[in-house]
Amino acid sequence: MGLLDYPYRQTANDTEGLAYPPNGGRGKLIALGIVFPLGVLIYAAHIWITKEA
């Protein structure tokens, strides 16, 4: 389902869509479930160690 498939969608439909798990295959799940959080943790550790935060 694309972003512009339903130009007159209601907000309730958008919030209902958040209740379902993401789709997109194994690569997307690995990227959003492992790589992205790991990158955030590495960045947070870096700015904490260098005392920028």
PDB file of C-alpha atoms in Angstrom:
ATOM      1  CA  MET A   1       0.000   0.000   0.000  1.00  0.00           C
ATOM      2  CA  GLY A   2       1.540   3.267  -1.081  1.00  0.00           C
ATOM      3  CA  LEU A   3       1.444   6.601   0.637  1.00  0.00           C
ATOM      4  CA  LEU A   4      -0.950   8.132  -1.876  1.00  0.00           C
ATOM      5  CA  ASP A   5      -3.228   5.174  -2.532  1.00  0.00           C
ATOM      6  CA  TYR A   6      -6.064   6.577  -0.408  1.00  0.00           C
ATOM      7  CA  PRO A   7      -6.042  10.373  -0.628  1.00  0.00           C
ATOM      8  CA  TYR A   8      -9.099  10.642   1.676  1.00  0.00           C
ATOM      9  CA  ARG A   9      -8.007   8.271   4.427  1.00  0.00           C
ATOM     10  CA  GLN A  10      -9.156   8.925   7.941  1.00  0.00           C
ATOM     11  CA  THR A  11      -6.777   9.212  10.863  1.00  0.00           C
ATOM     12  CA  ALA A  12      -8.323   6.129  12.475  1.00  0.00           C
ATOM     13  CA  ASN A  13      -7.179   4.019   9.523  1.00  0.00           C
ATOM     14  CA  ASP A  14      -3.615   5.303   9.867  1.00  0.00           C
ATOM     15  CA  THR A  15      -3.441   4.558  13.579  1.00  0.00           C
ATOM     16  CA  GLU A  16      -4.979   1.118  13.049  1.00  0.00           C
ATOM     17  CA  GLY A  17      -2.174   0.332  10.629  1.00  0.00           C
ATOM     18  CA  LEU A  18       0.374   0.813  13.416  1.00  0.00           C
ATOM     19  CA  ALA A  19      -1.113  -2.152  15.272  1.00  0.00           C
ATOM     20  CA  TYR A  20       0.165  -4.630  12.671  1.00  0.00           C
ATOM     21  CA  PRO A  21       3.788  -5.794  12.349  1.00  0.00           C
ATOM     22  CA  PRO A  22       5.926  -4.291   9.585  1.00  0.00           C
ATOM     23  CA  ASN A  23       6.251  -6.078   6.284  1.00  0.00           C
ATOM     24  CA  GLY A  24       8.976  -5.856   3.719  1.00  0.00           C
ATOM     25  CA  GLY A  25      10.964  -9.010   4.068  1.00  0.00           C
ATOM     26  CA  ARG A  26      13.945 -10.208   6.001  1.00  0.00           C
ATOM     27  CA  GLY A  27      16.264  -7.356   4.994  1.00  0.00           C
ATOM     28  CA  LYS A  28      13.943  -4.669   6.307  1.00  0.00           C
ATOM     29  CA  LEU A  29      13.395  -6.516   9.572  1.00  0.00           C
ATOM     30  CA  ILE A  30      17.148  -6.926  10.080  1.00  0.00           C
ATOM     31  CA  ALA A  31      17.836  -3.304   9.176  1.00  0.00           C
ATOM     32  CA  LEU A  32      15.146  -1.817  11.403  1.00  0.00           C
ATOM     33  CA  GLY A  33      15.449  -4.357  14.207  1.00  0.00           C
ATOM     34  CA  ILE A  34      19.213  -4.738  14.547  1.00  0.00           C
ATOM     35  CA  VAL A  35      21.254  -2.321  12.434  1.00  0.00           C
ATOM     36  CA  PHE A  36      19.349   0.881  13.222  1.00  0.00           C
ATOM     37  CA  PRO A  37      19.175   0.381  17.018  1.00  0.00           C
ATOM     38  CA  LEU A  38      22.830  -0.676  17.062  1.00  0.00           C
ATOM     39  CA  GLY A  39      23.768   2.476  15.163  1.00  0.00           C
ATOM     40  CA  VAL A  40      21.831   4.623  17.621  1.00  0.00           C
ATOM     41  CA  LEU A  41      23.558   2.936  20.568  1.00  0.00           C
ATOM     42  CA  ILE A  42      27.006   3.387  19.027  1.00  0.00           C
ATOM     43  CA  TYR A  43      26.300   7.057  18.339  1.00  0.00           C
ATOM     44  CA  ALA A  44      24.956   7.587  21.870  1.00  0.00           C
ATOM     45  CA  ALA A  45      28.032   5.924  23.375  1.00  0.00           C
ATOM     46  CA  HIS A  46      30.299   8.057  21.198  1.00  0.00           C
ATOM     47  CA  ILE A  47      28.750  11.367  22.205  1.00  0.00           C
ATOM     48  CA  TRP A  48      28.686  10.265  25.860  1.00  0.00           C
ATOM     49  CA  ILE A  49      32.370   9.256  25.837  1.00  0.00           C
ATOM     50  CA  THR A  50      33.435  12.462  24.057  1.00  0.00           C
ATOM     51  CA  LYS A  51      31.226  14.439  26.513  1.00  0.00           C
ATOM     52  CA  GLU A  52      29.303  16.208  23.792  1.00  0.00           C
ATOM     53  CA  ALA A  53      26.009  15.310  25.440  1.00  0.00           C
TER      54      ALA A  53
END
